[in-house]
XYZ file of C-alpha atoms in Angstrom:
502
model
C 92.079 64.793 135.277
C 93.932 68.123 135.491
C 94.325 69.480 139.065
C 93.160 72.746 139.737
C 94.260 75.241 142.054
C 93.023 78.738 143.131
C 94.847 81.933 144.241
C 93.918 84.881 145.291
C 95.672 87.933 145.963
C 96.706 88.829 149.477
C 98.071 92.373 148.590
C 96.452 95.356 149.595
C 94.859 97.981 146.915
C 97.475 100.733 148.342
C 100.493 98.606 147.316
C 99.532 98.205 143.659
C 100.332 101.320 142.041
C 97.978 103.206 139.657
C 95.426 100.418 140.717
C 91.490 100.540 140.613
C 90.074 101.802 143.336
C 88.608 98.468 144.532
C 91.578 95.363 144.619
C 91.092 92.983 141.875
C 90.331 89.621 143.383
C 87.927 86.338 143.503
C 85.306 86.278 146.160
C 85.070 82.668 147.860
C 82.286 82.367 146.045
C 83.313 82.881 142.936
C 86.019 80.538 143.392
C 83.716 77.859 144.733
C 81.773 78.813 141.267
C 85.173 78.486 139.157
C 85.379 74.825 140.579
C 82.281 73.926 140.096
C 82.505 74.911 136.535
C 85.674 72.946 135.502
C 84.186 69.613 137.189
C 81.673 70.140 134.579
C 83.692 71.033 132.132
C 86.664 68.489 132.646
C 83.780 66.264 132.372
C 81.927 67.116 129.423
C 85.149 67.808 127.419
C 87.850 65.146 128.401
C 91.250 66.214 127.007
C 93.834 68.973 128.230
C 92.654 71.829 130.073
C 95.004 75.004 130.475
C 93.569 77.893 132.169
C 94.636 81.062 133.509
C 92.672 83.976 134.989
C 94.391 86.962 136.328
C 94.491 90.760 137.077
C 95.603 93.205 134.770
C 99.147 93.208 136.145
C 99.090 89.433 135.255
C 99.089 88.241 138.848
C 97.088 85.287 138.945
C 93.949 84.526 140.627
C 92.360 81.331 139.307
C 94.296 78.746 137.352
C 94.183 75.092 136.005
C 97.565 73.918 135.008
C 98.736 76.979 133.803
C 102.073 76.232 132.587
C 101.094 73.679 130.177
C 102.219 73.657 126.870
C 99.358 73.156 124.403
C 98.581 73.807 120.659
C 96.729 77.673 120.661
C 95.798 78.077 117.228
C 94.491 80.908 116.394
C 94.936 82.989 119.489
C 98.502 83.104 117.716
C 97.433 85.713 116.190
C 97.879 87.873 118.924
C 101.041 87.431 119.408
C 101.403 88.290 115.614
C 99.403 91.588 116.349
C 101.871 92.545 119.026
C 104.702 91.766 117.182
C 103.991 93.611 113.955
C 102.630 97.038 116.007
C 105.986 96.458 118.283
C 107.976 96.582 115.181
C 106.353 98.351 112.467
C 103.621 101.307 114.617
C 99.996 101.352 113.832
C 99.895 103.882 111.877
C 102.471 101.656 108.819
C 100.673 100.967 105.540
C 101.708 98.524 102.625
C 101.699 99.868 99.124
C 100.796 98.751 95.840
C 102.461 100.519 92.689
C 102.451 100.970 89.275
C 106.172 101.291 88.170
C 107.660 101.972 85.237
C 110.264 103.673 82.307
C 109.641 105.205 79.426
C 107.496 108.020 78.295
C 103.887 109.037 77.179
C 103.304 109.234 72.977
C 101.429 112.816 73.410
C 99.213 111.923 70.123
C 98.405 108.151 70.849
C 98.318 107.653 75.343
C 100.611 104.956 74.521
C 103.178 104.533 77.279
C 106.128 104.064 75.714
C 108.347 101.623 77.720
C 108.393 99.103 80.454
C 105.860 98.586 83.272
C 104.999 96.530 85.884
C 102.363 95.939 89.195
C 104.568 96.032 92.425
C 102.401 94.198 94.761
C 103.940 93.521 98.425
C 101.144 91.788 99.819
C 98.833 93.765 101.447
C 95.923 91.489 103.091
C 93.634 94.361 101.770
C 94.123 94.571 97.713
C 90.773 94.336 96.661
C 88.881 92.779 100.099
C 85.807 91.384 99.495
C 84.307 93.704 102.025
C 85.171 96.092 100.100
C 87.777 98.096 102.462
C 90.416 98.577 101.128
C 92.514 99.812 98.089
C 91.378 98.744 94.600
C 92.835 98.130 91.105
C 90.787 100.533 89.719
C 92.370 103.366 92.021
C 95.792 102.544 90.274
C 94.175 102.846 87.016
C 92.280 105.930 87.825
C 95.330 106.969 88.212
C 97.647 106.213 85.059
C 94.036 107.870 83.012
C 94.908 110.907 85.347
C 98.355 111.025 83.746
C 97.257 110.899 80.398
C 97.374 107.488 79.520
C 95.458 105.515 77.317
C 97.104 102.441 76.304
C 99.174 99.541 77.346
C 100.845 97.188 75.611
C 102.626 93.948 76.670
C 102.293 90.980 78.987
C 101.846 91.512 82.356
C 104.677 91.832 84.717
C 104.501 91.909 88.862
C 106.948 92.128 91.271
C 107.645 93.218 94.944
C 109.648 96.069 96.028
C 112.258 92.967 97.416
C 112.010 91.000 94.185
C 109.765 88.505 92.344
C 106.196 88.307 93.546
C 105.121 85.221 94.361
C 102.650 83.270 96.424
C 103.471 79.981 98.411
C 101.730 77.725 100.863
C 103.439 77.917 104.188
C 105.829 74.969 105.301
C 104.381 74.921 108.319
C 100.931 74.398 107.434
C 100.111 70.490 107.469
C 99.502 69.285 103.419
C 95.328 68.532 104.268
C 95.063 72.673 104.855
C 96.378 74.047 101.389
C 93.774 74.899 99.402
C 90.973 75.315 101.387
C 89.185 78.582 102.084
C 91.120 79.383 105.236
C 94.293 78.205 104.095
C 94.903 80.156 100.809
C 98.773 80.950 98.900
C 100.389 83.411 100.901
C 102.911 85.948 99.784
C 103.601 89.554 98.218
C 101.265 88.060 95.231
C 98.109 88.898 97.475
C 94.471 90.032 95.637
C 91.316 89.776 97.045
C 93.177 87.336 99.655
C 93.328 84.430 97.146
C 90.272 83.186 96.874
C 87.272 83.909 94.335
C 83.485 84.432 94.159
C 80.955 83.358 91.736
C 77.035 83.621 91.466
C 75.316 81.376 89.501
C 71.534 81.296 88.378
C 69.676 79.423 85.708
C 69.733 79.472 82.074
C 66.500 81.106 80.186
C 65.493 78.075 79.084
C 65.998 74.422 79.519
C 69.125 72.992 77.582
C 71.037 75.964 77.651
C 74.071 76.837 80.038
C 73.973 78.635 83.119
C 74.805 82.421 83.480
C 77.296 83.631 85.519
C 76.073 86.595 87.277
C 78.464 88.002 89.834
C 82.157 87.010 89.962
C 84.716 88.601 92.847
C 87.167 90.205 92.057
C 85.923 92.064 88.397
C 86.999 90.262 85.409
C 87.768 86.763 87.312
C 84.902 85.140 85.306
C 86.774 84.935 82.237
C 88.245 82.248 83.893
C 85.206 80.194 84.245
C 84.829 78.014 81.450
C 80.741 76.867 81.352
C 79.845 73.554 80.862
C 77.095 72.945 83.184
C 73.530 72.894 81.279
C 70.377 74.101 82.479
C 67.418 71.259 83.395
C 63.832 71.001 84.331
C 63.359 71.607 87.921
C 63.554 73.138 91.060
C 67.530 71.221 92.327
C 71.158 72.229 91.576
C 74.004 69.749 91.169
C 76.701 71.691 90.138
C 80.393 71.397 91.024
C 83.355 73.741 90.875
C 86.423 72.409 89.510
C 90.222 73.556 88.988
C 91.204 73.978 85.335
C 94.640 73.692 83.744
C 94.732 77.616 83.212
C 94.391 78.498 86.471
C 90.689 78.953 86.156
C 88.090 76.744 87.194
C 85.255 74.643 85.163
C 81.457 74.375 86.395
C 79.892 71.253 85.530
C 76.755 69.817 86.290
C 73.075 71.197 86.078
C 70.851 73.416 87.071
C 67.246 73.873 87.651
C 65.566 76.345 85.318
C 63.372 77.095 88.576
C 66.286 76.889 90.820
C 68.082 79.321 92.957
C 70.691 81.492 92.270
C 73.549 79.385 93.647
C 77.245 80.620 95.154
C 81.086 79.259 94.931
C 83.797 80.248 96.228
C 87.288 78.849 96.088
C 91.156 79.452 96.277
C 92.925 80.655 93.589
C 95.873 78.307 92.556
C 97.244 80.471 90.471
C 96.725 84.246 91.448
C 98.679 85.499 88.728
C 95.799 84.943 86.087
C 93.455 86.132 88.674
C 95.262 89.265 88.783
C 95.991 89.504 85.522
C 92.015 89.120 84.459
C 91.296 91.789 87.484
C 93.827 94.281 85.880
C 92.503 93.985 82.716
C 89.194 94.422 84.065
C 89.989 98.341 85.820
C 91.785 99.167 82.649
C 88.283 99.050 80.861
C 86.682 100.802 83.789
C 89.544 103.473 83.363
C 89.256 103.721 80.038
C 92.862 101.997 79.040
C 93.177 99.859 76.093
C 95.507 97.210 77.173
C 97.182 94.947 74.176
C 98.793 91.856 75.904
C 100.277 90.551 73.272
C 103.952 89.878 73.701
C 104.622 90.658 70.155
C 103.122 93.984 69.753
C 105.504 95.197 73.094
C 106.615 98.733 72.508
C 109.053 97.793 75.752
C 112.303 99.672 75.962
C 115.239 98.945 77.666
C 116.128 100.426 80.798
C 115.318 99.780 84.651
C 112.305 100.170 85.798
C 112.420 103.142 88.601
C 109.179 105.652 88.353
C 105.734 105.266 90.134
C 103.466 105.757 87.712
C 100.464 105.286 90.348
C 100.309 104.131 93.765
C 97.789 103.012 96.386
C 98.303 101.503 99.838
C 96.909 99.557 102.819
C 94.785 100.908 105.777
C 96.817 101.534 108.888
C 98.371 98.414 110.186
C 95.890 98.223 113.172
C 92.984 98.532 111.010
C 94.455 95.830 109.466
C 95.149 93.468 112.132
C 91.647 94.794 113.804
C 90.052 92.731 110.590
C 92.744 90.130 110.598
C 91.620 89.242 114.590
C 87.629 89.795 114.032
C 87.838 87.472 110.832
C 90.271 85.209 112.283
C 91.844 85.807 108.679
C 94.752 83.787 108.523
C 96.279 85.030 105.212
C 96.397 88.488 106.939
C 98.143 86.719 109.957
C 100.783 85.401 107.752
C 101.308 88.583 105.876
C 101.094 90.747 109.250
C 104.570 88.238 110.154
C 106.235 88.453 106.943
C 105.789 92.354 107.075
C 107.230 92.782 110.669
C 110.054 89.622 110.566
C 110.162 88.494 106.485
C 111.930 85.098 106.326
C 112.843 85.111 109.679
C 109.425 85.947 111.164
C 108.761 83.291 113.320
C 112.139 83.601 115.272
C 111.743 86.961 115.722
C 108.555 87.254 116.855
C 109.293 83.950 119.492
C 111.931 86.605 120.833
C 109.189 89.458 120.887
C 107.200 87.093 123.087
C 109.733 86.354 125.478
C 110.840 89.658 126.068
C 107.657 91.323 126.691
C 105.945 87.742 128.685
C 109.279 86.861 130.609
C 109.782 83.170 131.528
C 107.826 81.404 129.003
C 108.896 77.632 128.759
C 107.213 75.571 126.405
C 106.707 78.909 123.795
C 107.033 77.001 120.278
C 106.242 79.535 116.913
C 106.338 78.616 113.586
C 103.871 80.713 112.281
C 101.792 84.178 112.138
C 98.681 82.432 111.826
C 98.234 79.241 114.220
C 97.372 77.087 111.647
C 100.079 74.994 112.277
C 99.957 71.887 114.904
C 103.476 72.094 115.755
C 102.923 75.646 117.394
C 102.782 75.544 121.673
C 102.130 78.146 124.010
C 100.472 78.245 127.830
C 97.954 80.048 129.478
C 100.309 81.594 131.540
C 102.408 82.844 128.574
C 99.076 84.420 126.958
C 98.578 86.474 130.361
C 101.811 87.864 131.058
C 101.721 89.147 127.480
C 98.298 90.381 127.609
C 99.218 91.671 130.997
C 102.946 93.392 130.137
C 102.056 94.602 125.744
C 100.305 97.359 126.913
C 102.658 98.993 129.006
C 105.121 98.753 125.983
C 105.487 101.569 123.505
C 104.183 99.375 120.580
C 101.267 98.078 122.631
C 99.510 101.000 123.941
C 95.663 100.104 123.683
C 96.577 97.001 122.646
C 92.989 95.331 123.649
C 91.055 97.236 121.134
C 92.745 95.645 118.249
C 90.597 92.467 119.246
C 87.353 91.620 118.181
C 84.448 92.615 121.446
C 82.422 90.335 122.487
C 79.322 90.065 120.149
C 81.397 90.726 116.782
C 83.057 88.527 114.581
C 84.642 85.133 116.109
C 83.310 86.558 119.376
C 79.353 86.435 117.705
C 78.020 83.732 119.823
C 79.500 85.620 123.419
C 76.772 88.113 123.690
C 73.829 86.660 126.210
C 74.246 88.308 129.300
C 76.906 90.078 128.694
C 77.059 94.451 128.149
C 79.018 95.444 124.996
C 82.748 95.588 125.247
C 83.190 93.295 127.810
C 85.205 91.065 126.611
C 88.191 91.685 123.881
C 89.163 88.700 122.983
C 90.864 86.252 120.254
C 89.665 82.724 119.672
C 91.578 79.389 118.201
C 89.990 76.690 116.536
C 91.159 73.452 115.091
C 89.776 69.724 114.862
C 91.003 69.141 118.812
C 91.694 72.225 119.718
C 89.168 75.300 121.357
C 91.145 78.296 122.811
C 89.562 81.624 123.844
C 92.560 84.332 125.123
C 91.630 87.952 125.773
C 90.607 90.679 128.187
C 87.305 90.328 130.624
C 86.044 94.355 132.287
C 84.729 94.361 135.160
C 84.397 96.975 138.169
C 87.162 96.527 140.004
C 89.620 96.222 136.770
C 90.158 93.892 133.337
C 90.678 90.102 134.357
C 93.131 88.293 131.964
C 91.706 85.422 130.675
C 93.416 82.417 129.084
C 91.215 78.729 128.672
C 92.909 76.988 126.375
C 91.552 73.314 125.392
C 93.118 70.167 123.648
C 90.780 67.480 123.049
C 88.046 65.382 121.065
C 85.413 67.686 121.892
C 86.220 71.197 121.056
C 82.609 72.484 119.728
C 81.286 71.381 123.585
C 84.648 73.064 124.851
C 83.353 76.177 123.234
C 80.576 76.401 125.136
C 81.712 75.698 128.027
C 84.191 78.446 127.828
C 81.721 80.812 127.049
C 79.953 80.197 129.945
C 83.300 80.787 132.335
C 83.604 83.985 130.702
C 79.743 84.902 130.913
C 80.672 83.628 134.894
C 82.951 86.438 135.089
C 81.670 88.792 133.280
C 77.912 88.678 134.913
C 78.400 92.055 136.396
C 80.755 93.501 133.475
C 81.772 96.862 132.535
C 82.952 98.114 129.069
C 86.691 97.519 128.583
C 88.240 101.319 128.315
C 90.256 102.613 125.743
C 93.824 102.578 127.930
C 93.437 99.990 130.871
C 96.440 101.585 131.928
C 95.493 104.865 133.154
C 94.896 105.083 136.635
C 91.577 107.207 135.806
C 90.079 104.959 133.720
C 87.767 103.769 136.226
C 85.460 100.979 134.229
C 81.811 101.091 134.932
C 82.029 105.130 135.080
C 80.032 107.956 133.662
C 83.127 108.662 130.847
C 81.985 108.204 128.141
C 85.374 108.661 125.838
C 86.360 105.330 127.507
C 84.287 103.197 125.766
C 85.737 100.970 122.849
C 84.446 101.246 119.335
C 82.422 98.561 118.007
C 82.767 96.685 114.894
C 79.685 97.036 112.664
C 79.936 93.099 111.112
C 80.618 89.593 111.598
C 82.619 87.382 109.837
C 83.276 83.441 110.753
């Protein structure tokens, strides 16, 4: 069993500059309350317990084994957020162009010459939430100009080359594929993955009708050979096809419910390809694919015919942390570091956390198992990003508690207690963030590796309902000496999110 040990802080409020007015510390009580806890927890959840709980400043007050390297998962992702801010600002945006050369036939629309999407994935192309920049914006666009046809294959690149999407090396083999573990790369629409809504056939013996597909245009893809049945029950499957479309097979109930699917694209080339096509028709562009009938000139391709881009990066990484959307993680890392992200943003980490042995990155996302971090690394970077240029307000780019991965932390607890990021993976439970109360923002860091991570979960939201019994709303900068929390401001309170997401 990990040992635990308490501290508390024998410095006076005077001596801490810019401090609350009461000293941050643990009554003996709550200590005794801490212990108490993690006996129950250590044995409920047998495995490796790291935890670290400390003032703002990152001077720490409460810890089990805090310097223990273990696997963090998804609370990765805030070093990923600090990174990209630290390098890029919050107010950077990715783009998505139409480029081309050549010319507009004045009697026919035609453009006369080369073109080509320029996608450098943005996380945001055509989110299924709907925020975000959409095809049909680009093609609003090119009808603005005057044009009314296209002709030739589609071409798409990035502004650094081809455009192309790739599972991550460091994501384990049994992840790629699956719905949070998608191709990542510049080739980024609707975040890789597809939508279809399925209901019954009018009559028995005839196929099912595809109703809703996500993004437009993707269910040209679906090729139909489920049939419709007597009945109330569903057995249909999804299946891959050779054209990088999928197959539904099986049957449906003529009485049955509409029924969803969703899965990854494995080739999001033809999904963008069938999207494109798709917001031409909604723009009014003809667009004749045919290789043959390619009015293509020669010359580079150098003018931005139309042009959307991304929300700010920290609306961005605001979704990518309340969704725990790892795509966005990964492209949030290439965007800051490229090929060399991971390096770079292990050196981010130590220069803003200090000392920080056992710090092992090898992605944006967490994803991977060979990632390692401590408690004690996650507080003295919580504790130092916001005094850094990059980091100002750093805790409102994380989900509060109530919203998104932070849903199920809401009993007893006042909005905007707790800012937070979570990690999840078969033996791993991790919950990293920032805790308000009265007398200032507790770091908190409880990171578990073991068999029993959905009873780890709980427990850990019980530690921070512990600490947060007699919470106050986190304020906007938890470095200004003013920003008393629990006071009558009212500009200090954090914005909510207004949905959930798993």
């Amino acid at each position: 069993m990990a040992r635990w040990i308490a501290f508390s802080i024998a410095i006076t409020c005077a001596s801490l500059a810019g401090a609350p007015a009461e000293c941050q510390t643990l009554t003996p009580a709550q200590r005794a309350e801490l212990a108490s806890w993690y006996q129950t927890a250590s044995r409920r959840a047998p495995g490796d317990w790291g935890i670290a709980i400390a003032n703002q400043r990152g001077e720490l007050l409460w810890s089990v084994e805090p310097a223990t390297s273990l696997v963090p998962a998804s609370t990765v992702k805030l070093f990923t957020t600090g990174f990209a801010r630290t390098v890029l600002g919050g107010a950077a945006r990715r783009p998505t162009r139409v480029i081309g050369s050549g010319f507009i036939d004045p009697l026919s629309g035609e453009w006369m010459g080369s073109w080509a999407l320029e996608l450098n994935g943005d996380p945001s192309l055509e989110n299924p939430s709907g925020v975000g920049p959409k095809l049909v914006d680009l093609t609003e666009q090119l009808s603005q100009l005057g044009i009314r046809r296209l002709t030739g294959p589609l071409q798409v690149r990035s502004a650094n080359g081809p455009a192309v999407a790739t599972y991550p090396t460091a994501w384990s083999h049994r992840h790629w594929g699956r719905l949070f573990a998608p191709l990542i790369g510049a080739l980024t629409i609707h975040e890789n993955v597809v939508y279809f809504t399925i209901q019954p056939g009018p009559r028995i013996g005839t196929p099912p009708e595809l109703i809703a597909a996500a993004p437009d245009g993707v269910e040209s893809l679906v090729i139909m050979r489920a049939r419709t049945v007597s009945g109330t029950r569903s057995r249909l499957s999804l299946s891959p096809s050779g054209n990088g479309g999928w197959v539904m097979n099986g049957t449906i109930g003529v009485s049955a419910r509409t029924r969803g699917f969703s899965a990854v694209a494995s080739d999001p080339k033809a999904v963008l390809a069938r999207a494109w096509a798709s917001a031409l028709r909604r723009a009014g562009i003809e667009w004749n694919e045919n290789p043959r009938a390619s009015s293509i000139l020669p010359g580079p391709i150098m003018t931005t015919l139309a042009e959307v881009a991304s929300p700010m990066l920290d609306s961005v990484a605001s979704e990518v942390n309340r969704r725990s959307l790892n795509l966005g993680a990964e492209l949030l890392l290439r965007w800051a570091g490229g090929e060399q992200g991971p390096e770079l943003m292990t050196q981010h980490v130590r220069s803003v956390a200090g000392s920080v042995e056992g710090l092992h990155l090898v992605d944006g996302s967490g994803l991977s198992n060979d990632d390692r971090a401590s408690p004690l690394t996650f507080v003295n970077y919580l504790a130092k990003i916001p005094t850094t240029p990059g980091g100002r307000n750093f805790p409102l780019l994380l989900p509060a508690n109530g919203v998104g991965t932070l849903r199920h932390l809401s009993s007893g607890l006042g909005q905007g207690v707790v800012r937070a990021k979570t990690g999840t993976l078969g033996q791993v439970s991790n919950v990293t963030g920032y805790l308000g109360r009265p007398d200032g923002v507790l770091i908190v860091s409880v990171m578990y590796n073991g068999d029993r991570p959905s009873t780890a979960r709980l427990l850990q939201w019980k530690l921070f309902q512990l600490l947060g019994a007699d919470g106050a709303a986190i304020p906007e900068d938890i470095l200004t000496p003013d920003a008393q929390l629990g006071g009558s401001d009212a500009s200090a309170a954090p914005a909510s999110a207004d949905t959930t997401s798993k």
